[in-house]
Short mmCIF file of C-alpha atoms and ligand atoms in Angstrom, two decimals:
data_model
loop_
_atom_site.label_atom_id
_atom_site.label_comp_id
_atom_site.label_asym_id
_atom_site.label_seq_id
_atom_site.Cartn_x
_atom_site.Cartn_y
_atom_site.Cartn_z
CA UNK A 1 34.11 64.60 2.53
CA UNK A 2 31.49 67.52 2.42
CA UNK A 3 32.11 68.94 6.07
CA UNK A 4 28.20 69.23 5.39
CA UNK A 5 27.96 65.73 6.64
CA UNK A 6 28.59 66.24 9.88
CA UNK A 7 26.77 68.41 10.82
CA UNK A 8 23.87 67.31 9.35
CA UNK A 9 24.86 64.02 11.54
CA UNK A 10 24.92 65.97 14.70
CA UNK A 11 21.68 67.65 13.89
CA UNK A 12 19.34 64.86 12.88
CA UNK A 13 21.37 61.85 13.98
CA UNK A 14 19.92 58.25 12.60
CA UNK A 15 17.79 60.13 10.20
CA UNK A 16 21.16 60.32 8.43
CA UNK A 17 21.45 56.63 7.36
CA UNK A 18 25.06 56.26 4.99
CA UNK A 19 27.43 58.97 3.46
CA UNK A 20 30.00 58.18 0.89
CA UNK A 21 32.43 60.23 -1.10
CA UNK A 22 32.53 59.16 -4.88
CA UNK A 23 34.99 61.15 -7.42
CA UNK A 24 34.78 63.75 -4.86
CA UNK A 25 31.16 64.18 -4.81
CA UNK A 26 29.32 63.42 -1.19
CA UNK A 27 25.84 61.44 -1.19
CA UNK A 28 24.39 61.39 1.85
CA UNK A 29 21.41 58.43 2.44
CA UNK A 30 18.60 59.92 4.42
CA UNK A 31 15.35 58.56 5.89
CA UNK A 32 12.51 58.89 3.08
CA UNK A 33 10.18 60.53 5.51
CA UNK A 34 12.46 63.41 6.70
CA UNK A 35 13.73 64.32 3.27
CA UNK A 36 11.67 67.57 3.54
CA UNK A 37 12.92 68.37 7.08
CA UNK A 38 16.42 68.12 6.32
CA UNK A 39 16.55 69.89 2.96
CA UNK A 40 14.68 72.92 4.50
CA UNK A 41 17.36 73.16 7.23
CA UNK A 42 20.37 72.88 4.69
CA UNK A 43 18.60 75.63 2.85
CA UNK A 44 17.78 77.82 5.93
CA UNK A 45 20.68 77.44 7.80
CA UNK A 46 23.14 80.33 7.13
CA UNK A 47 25.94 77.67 7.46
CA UNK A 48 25.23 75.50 5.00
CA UNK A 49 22.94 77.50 2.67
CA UNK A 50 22.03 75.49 -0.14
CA UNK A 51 20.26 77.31 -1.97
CA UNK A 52 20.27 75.76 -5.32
CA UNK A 53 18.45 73.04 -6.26
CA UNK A 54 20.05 71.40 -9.75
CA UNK A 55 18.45 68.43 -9.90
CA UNK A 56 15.67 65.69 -8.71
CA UNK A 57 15.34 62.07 -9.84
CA UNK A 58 15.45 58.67 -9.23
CA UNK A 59 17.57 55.68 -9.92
CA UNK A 60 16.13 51.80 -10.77
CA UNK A 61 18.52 49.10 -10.15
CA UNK A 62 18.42 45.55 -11.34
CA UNK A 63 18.24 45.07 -7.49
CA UNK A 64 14.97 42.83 -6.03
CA UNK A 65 15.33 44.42 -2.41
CA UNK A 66 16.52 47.47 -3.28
CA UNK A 67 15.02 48.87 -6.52
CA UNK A 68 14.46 52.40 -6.20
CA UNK A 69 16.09 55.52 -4.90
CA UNK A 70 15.15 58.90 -5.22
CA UNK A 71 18.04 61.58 -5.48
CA UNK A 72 18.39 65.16 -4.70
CA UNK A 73 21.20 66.92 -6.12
CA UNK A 74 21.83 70.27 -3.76
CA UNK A 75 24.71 72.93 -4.42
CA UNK A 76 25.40 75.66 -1.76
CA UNK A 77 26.34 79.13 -3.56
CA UNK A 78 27.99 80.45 -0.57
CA UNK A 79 30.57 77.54 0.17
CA UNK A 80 30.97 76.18 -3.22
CA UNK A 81 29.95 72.53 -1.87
CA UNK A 82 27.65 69.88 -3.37
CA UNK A 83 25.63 67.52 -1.66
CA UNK A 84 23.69 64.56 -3.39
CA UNK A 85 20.90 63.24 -0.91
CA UNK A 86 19.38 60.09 -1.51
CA UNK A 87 16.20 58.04 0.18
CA UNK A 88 15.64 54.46 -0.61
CA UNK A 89 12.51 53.12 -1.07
CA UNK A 90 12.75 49.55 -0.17
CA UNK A 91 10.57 46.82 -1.48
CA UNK A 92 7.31 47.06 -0.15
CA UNK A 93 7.14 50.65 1.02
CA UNK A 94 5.27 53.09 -0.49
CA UNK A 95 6.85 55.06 -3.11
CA UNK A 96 6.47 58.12 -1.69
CA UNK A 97 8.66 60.95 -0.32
CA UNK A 98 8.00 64.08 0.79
CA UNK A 99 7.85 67.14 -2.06
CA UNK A 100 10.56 69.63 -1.69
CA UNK A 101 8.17 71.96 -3.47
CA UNK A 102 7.40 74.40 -0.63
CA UNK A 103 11.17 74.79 -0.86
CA UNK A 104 12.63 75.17 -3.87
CA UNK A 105 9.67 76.36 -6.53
CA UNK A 106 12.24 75.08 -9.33
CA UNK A 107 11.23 71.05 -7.86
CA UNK A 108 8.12 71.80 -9.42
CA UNK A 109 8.87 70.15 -12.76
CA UNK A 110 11.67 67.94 -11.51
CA UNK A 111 9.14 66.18 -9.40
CA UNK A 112 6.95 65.79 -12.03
CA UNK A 113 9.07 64.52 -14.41
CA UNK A 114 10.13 61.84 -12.16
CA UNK A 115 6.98 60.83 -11.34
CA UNK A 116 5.51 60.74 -14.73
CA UNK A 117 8.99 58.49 -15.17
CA UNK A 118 9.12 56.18 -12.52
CA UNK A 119 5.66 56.57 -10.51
CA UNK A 120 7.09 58.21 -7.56
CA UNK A 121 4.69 60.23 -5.51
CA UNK A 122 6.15 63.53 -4.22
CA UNK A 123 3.80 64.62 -1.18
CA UNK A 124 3.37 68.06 -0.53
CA UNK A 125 3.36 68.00 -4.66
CA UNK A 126 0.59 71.31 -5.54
CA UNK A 127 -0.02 69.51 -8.93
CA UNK A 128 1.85 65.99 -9.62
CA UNK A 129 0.81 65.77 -13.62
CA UNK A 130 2.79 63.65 -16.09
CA UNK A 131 5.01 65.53 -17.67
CA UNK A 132 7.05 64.42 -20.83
CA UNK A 133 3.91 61.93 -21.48
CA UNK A 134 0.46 62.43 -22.69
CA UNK A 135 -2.31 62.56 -19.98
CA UNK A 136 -3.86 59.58 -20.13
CA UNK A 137 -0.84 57.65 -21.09
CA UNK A 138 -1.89 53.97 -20.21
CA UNK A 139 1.71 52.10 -20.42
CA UNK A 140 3.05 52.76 -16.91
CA UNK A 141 6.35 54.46 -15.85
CA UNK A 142 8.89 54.28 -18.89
CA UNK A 143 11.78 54.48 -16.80
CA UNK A 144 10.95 51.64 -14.45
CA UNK A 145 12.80 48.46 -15.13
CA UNK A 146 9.18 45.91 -15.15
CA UNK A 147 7.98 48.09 -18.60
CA UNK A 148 9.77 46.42 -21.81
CA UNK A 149 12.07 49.26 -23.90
CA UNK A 150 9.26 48.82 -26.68
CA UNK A 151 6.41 49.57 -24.11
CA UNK A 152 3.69 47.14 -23.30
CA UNK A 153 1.38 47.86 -26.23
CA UNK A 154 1.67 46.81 -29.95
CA UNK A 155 2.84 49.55 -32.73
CA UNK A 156 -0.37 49.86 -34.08
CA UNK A 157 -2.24 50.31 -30.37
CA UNK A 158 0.37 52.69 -29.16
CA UNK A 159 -0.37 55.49 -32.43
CA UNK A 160 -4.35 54.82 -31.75
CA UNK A 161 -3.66 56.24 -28.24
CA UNK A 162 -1.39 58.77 -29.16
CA UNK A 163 -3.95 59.80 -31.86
CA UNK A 164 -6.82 59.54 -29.92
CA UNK A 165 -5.35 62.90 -27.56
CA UNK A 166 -6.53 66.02 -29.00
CA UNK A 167 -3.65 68.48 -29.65
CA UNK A 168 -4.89 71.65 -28.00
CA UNK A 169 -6.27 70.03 -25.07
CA UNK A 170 -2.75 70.68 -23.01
CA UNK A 171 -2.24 74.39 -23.70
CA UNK A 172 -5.26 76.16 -22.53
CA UNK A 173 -5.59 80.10 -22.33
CA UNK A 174 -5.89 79.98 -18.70
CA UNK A 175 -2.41 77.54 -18.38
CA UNK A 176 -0.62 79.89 -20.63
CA UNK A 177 -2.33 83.28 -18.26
CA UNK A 178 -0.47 85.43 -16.41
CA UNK A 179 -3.25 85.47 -14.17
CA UNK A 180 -2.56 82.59 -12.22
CA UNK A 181 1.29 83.88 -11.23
CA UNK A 182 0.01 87.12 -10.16
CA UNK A 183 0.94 87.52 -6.83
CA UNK A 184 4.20 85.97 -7.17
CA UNK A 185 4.97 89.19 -9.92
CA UNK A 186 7.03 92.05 -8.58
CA UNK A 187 5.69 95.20 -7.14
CA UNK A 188 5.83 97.41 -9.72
CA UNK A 189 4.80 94.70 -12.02
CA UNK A 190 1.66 94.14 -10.61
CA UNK A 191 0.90 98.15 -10.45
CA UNK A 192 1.12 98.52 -13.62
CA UNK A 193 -1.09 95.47 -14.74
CA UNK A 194 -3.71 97.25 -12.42
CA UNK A 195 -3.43 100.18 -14.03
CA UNK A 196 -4.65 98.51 -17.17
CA UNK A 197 -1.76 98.05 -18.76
CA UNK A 198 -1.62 95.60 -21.65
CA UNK A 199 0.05 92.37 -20.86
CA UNK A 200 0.89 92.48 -24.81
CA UNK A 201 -1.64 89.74 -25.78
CA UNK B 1 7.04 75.36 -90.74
CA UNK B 2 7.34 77.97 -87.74
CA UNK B 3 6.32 75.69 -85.61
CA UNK B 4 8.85 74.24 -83.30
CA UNK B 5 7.67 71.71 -80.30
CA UNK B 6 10.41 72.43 -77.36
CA UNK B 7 12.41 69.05 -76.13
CA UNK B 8 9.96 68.62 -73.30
CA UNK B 9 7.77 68.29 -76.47
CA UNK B 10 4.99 69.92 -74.30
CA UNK B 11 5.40 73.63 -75.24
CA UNK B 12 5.02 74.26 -79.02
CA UNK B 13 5.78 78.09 -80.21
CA UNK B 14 5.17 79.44 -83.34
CA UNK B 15 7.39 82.59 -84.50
CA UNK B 16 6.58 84.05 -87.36
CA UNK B 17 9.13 86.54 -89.04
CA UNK B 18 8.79 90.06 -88.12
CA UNK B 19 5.13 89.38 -86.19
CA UNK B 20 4.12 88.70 -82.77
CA UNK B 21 4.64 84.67 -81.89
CA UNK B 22 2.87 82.45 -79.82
CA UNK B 23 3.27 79.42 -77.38
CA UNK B 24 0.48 76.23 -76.65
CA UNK B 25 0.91 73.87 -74.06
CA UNK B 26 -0.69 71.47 -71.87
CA UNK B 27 -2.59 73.09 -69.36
CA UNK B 28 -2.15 70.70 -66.57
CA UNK B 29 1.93 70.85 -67.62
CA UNK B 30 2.16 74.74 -67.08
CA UNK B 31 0.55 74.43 -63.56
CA UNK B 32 2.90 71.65 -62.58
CA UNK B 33 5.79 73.63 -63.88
CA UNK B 34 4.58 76.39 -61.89
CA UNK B 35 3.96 74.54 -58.50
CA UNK B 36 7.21 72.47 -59.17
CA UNK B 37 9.06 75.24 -59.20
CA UNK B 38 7.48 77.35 -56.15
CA UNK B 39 7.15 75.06 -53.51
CA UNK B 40 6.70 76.69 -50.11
CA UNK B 41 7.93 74.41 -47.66
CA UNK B 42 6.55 74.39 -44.08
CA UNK B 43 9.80 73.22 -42.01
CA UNK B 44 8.22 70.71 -39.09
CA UNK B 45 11.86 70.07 -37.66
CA UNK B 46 12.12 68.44 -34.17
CA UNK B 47 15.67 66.65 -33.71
CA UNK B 48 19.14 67.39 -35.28
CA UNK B 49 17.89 66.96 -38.72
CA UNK B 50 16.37 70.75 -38.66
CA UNK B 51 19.72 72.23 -38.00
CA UNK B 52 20.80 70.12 -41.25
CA UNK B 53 17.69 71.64 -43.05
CA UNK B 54 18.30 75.32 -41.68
CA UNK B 55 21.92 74.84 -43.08
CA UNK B 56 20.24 73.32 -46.37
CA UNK B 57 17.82 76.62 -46.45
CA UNK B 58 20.72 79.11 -45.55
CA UNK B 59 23.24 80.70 -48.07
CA UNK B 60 25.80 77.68 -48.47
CA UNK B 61 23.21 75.71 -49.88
CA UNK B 62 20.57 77.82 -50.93
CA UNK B 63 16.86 76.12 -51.12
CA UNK B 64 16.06 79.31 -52.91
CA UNK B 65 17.41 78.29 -55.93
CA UNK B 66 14.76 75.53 -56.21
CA UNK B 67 11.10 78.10 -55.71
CA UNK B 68 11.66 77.68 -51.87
CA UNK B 69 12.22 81.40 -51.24
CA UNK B 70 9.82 81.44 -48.34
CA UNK B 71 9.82 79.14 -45.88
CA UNK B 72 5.77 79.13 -44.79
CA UNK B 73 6.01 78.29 -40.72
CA UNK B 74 1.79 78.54 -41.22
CA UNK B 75 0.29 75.46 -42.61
CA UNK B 76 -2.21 77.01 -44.55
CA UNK B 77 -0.03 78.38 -46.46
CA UNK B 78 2.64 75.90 -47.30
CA UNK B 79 2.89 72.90 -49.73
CA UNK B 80 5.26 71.05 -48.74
CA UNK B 81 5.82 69.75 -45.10
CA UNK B 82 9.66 68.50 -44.31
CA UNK B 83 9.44 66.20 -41.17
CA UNK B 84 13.29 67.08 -40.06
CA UNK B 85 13.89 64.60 -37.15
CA UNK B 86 12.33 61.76 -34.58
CA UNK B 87 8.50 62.52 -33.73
CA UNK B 88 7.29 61.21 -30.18
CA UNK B 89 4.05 60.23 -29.84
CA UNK B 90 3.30 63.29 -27.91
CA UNK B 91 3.82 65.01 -31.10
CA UNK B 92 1.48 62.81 -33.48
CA UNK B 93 -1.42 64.13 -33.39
CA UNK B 94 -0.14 67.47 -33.61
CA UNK B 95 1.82 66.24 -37.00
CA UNK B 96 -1.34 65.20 -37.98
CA UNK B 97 -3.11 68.29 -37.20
CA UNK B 98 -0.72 70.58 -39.27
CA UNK B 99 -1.16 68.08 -42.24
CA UNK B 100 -4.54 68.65 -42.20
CA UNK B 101 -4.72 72.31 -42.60
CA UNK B 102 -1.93 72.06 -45.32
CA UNK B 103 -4.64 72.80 -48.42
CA UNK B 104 -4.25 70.55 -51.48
CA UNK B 105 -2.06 70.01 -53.37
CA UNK B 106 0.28 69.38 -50.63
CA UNK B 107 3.19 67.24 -50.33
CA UNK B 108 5.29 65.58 -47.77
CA UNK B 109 9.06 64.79 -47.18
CA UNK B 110 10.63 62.79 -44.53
CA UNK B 111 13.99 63.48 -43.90
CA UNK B 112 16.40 61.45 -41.65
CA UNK B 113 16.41 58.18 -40.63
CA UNK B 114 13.91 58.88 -37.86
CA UNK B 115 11.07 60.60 -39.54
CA UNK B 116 11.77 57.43 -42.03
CA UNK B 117 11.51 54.74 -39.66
CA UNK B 118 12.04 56.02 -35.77
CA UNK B 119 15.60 55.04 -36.87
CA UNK B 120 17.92 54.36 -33.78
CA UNK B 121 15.09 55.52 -30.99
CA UNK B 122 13.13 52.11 -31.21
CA UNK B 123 11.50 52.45 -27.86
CA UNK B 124 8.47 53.17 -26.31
CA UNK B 125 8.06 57.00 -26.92
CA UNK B 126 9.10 57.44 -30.80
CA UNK B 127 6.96 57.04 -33.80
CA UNK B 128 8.27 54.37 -36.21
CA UNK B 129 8.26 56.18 -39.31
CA UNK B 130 6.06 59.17 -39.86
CA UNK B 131 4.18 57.64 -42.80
CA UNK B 132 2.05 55.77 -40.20
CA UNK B 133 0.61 59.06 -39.53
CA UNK B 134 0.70 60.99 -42.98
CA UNK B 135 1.12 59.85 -46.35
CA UNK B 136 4.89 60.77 -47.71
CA UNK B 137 6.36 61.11 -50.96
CA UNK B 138 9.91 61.73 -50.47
CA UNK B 139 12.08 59.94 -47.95
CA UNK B 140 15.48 60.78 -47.87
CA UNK B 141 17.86 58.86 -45.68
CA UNK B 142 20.57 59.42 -43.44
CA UNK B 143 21.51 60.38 -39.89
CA UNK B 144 20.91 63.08 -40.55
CA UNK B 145 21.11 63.58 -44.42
CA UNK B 146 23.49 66.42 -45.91
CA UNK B 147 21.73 69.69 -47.58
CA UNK B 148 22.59 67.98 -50.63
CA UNK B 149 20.59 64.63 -49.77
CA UNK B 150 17.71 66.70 -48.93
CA UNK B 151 18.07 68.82 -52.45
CA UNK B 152 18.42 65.71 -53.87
CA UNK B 153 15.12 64.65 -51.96
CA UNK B 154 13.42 67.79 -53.06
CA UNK B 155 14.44 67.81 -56.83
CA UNK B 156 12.99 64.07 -57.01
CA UNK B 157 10.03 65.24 -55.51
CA UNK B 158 9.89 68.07 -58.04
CA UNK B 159 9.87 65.23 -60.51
CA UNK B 160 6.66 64.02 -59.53
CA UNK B 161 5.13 66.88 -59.16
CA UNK B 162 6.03 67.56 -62.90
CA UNK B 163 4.13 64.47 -63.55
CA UNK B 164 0.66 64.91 -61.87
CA UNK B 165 -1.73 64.80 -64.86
CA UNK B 166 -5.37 67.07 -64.34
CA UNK B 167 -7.19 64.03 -65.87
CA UNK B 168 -6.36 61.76 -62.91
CA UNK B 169 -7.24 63.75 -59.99
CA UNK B 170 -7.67 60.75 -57.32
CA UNK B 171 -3.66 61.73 -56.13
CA UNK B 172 -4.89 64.80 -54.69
CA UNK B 173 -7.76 62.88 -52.56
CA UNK B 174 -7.51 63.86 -49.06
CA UNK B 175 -6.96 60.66 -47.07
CA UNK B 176 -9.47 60.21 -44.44
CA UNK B 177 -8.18 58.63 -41.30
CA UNK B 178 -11.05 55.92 -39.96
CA UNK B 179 -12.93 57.54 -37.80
CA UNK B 180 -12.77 55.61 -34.64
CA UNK B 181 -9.11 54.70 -34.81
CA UNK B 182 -7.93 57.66 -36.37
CA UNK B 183 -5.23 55.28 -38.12
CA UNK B 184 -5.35 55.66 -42.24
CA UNK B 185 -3.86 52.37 -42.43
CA UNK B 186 -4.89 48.62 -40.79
CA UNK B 187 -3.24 48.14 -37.86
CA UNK B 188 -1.42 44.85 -38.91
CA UNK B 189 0.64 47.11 -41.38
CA UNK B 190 1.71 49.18 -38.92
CA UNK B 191 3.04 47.04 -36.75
CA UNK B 192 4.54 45.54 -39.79
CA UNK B 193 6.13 48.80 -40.75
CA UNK B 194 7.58 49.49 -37.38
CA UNK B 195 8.76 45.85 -36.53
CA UNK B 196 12.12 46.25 -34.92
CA UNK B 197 15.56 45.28 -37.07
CA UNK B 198 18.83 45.59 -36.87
CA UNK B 199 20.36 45.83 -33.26
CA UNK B 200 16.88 46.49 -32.31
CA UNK B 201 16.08 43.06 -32.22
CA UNK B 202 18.37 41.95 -29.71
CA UNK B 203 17.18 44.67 -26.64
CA UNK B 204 16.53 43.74 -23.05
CA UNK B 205 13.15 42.69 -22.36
CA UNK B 206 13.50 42.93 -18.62
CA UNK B 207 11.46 40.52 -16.21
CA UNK B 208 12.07 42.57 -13.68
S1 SF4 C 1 17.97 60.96 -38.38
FE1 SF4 C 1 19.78 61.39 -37.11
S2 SF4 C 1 20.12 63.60 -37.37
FE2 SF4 C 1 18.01 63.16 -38.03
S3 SF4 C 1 16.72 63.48 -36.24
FE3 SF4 C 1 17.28 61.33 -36.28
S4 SF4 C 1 19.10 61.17 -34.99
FE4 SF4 C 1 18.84 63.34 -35.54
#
């Protein structure tokens, strides 16, 4: 087992609700509501240092109870260890865990790829859009188990909708724009684009 | 007589001894010999078929040989658009877009089983078949077909080119979409078109 576990026991105790050890790989269950706390320690701490974030998603099973769980998988450069963390969302809570955003700035599309896919709301999310659907898509979360593989609408009503989206609408200038990364740019970068330079448009 | 009518019986040439000949055809026959044999093809490849039709366009194979020296990745200036692989219905409109800026006379192939008929991705998110958004001429099947199904496919649509006549223009009549649905054809035939078969037929419609 990932000697990870432990010490994330020690440090946040019940919050830390299961671990297992499948084909070598650790998945810790954690407490939907602390799911940004703990992450942010295993990425600050300099003994655990996970700094990579490779994946975010969730899992439906054919399970009335227990339906969905939303999974984090985390690897740690340093010590070569992965961790999978995993918050269940029983029925009748809220589907809704905390963003990892603030984090990790690569959970911005994860997150919104699994909410356009299974309606889970990351909180903390700057800008939870669909993102492998249309806006405006009307047939629910394709990944959840309730919509049928064929989607809810006939052939013919599904291709009106699709039709009906206009094909520039999603790629504006100003989403494309350098403009709005700015300050994230490096120095030097950003000296020369006030200089005057030409950003090569 | 000089004058000798070629086997396509559409080109007569006269050659008189010693003098300068000369050669009468059909008007609307030389311009479909022309455009038959200099189609431009805009590739509009999503899925695995496009690596088929890159190997298809690339040395082995040689599209070249047919007029299709220059692939056109502009619309505006191609005439033939080759749907290579599945189209989502993300991507519809945006198919339909590009096949309205092609100008006339334009064509279209669909090649693969999923630009045919969604093929094996009958879900929620794939178009069944791109003729529910823009007339075809050519399908050519297979998963995905080989560079010579596709030459195949392309020579057959050369074909009908070949056989456009001037006098009856109404094939080269833009098809207007209706303009609240933006479908070109009822509703009950798409669903027709795209009704599921094979395995298809038999997937999970969960209660859950
Ligand atoms: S027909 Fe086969 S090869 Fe072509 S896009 Fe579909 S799955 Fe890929």
């Amino acid at each position: 087992m990932n000697p990870t576990v432990d010490a994330l026991r020690e440090k946040f105790g019940a919050a830390i609700q299961r671990a297992d050890v499948v084909w070598g790989e650790t998945t810790v269950v954690v407490e939907r509501t602390r799911v940004a706390e703990i992450v942010r320690w295993l990425h600050d701490d300099p003994g655990q240092s996970y700094v990579y974030l490779s994946d975010v998603t969730a899992v439906e099973n054919r399970d009335v109870e227990q339906p969905l769980e939303v999974v984090w998988h985390l690897r740690s450069l340093a010590f070569r260890r992965f961790l999978r963390l995993k918050a269940l969302l029983p029925k009748g809570t809220p589907l809704e865990v905390p963003s990892v955003f603030p984090i990790f700035k690569s959970a911005d599309w994860m997150e919104r790829e699994c909410f356009d896919m299974f309606g889970v709301k990351f909180v903390g999310h700057p800008d939870l859009r669909r993102l492998l659907m249309w806006e405006g898509y009307k047939e629910g979360f394709p990944l959840r188990k309730d919509i049928p593989l064929l989607g809810r609408f006939s052939r013919a009503e599904q291709l009106r909708q699709a039709l009906a989206a206009n094909p520039e609408a999603r790629y504006s200038k100003e989403e494309l724009s350098i403009a709005d990364a700015f300050e994230d740019l490096p120095q030097d970068m950003r000296a020369r684009l006030r200089s005057g330079e030409k950003t090569g448009e | 007589m000089g004058l000798t009518p070629r086997p396509e019986s559409n080109v007569v040439s006269y050659d008189p001894k010693g003098g300068e000949g000369w050669v009468t055809t059909r008007l609307d026959f030389l311009v479909n010999w022309g455009r038959a044999n200099s189609l431009w093809p805009m590739p509009f490849g999503t899925a695995c078929c496009a690596i088929e039709f890159m190997a298809s366009a690339a040395a082995q194979f040689d599209l070249a040989r047919f007029g299709m020296e220059r692939m056109s990745f502009s619309p505006r200036q191609a005439d033939v658009l080759i749907c290579a692989g599945r189209v989502p219905f993300k991507l519809a409109p945006v198919l339909r877009r590009i096949w309205q800026q092609m100008p006339q006379p334009k064509w279209a192939i669909s090649m693969g089983a999923c630009a045919s008929t969604g093929g094996m991705f009958d879900n929620y998110a794939v178009v069944q078949g791109i003729d529910t958004i823009i007339p075809v001429d050519v399908y050519v099947p297979g998963c995905p077909p080989r560079p010579e199904g596709l030459i195949y496919g392309i020579m057959m649509l050369q074909e009908k080119v070949k056989r456009e006549r001037a006098a009856d223009p109404s094939i080269r009549h833009e098809m207007e979409p209706d303009p609240t649905s933006q479908l070109y054809i009822p509703p009950s035939a798409i669903n027709e078109l795209s009704e599921p078969f094979g395995n298809a037929v038999h997937q999970t419609r969960s209660g859950l």
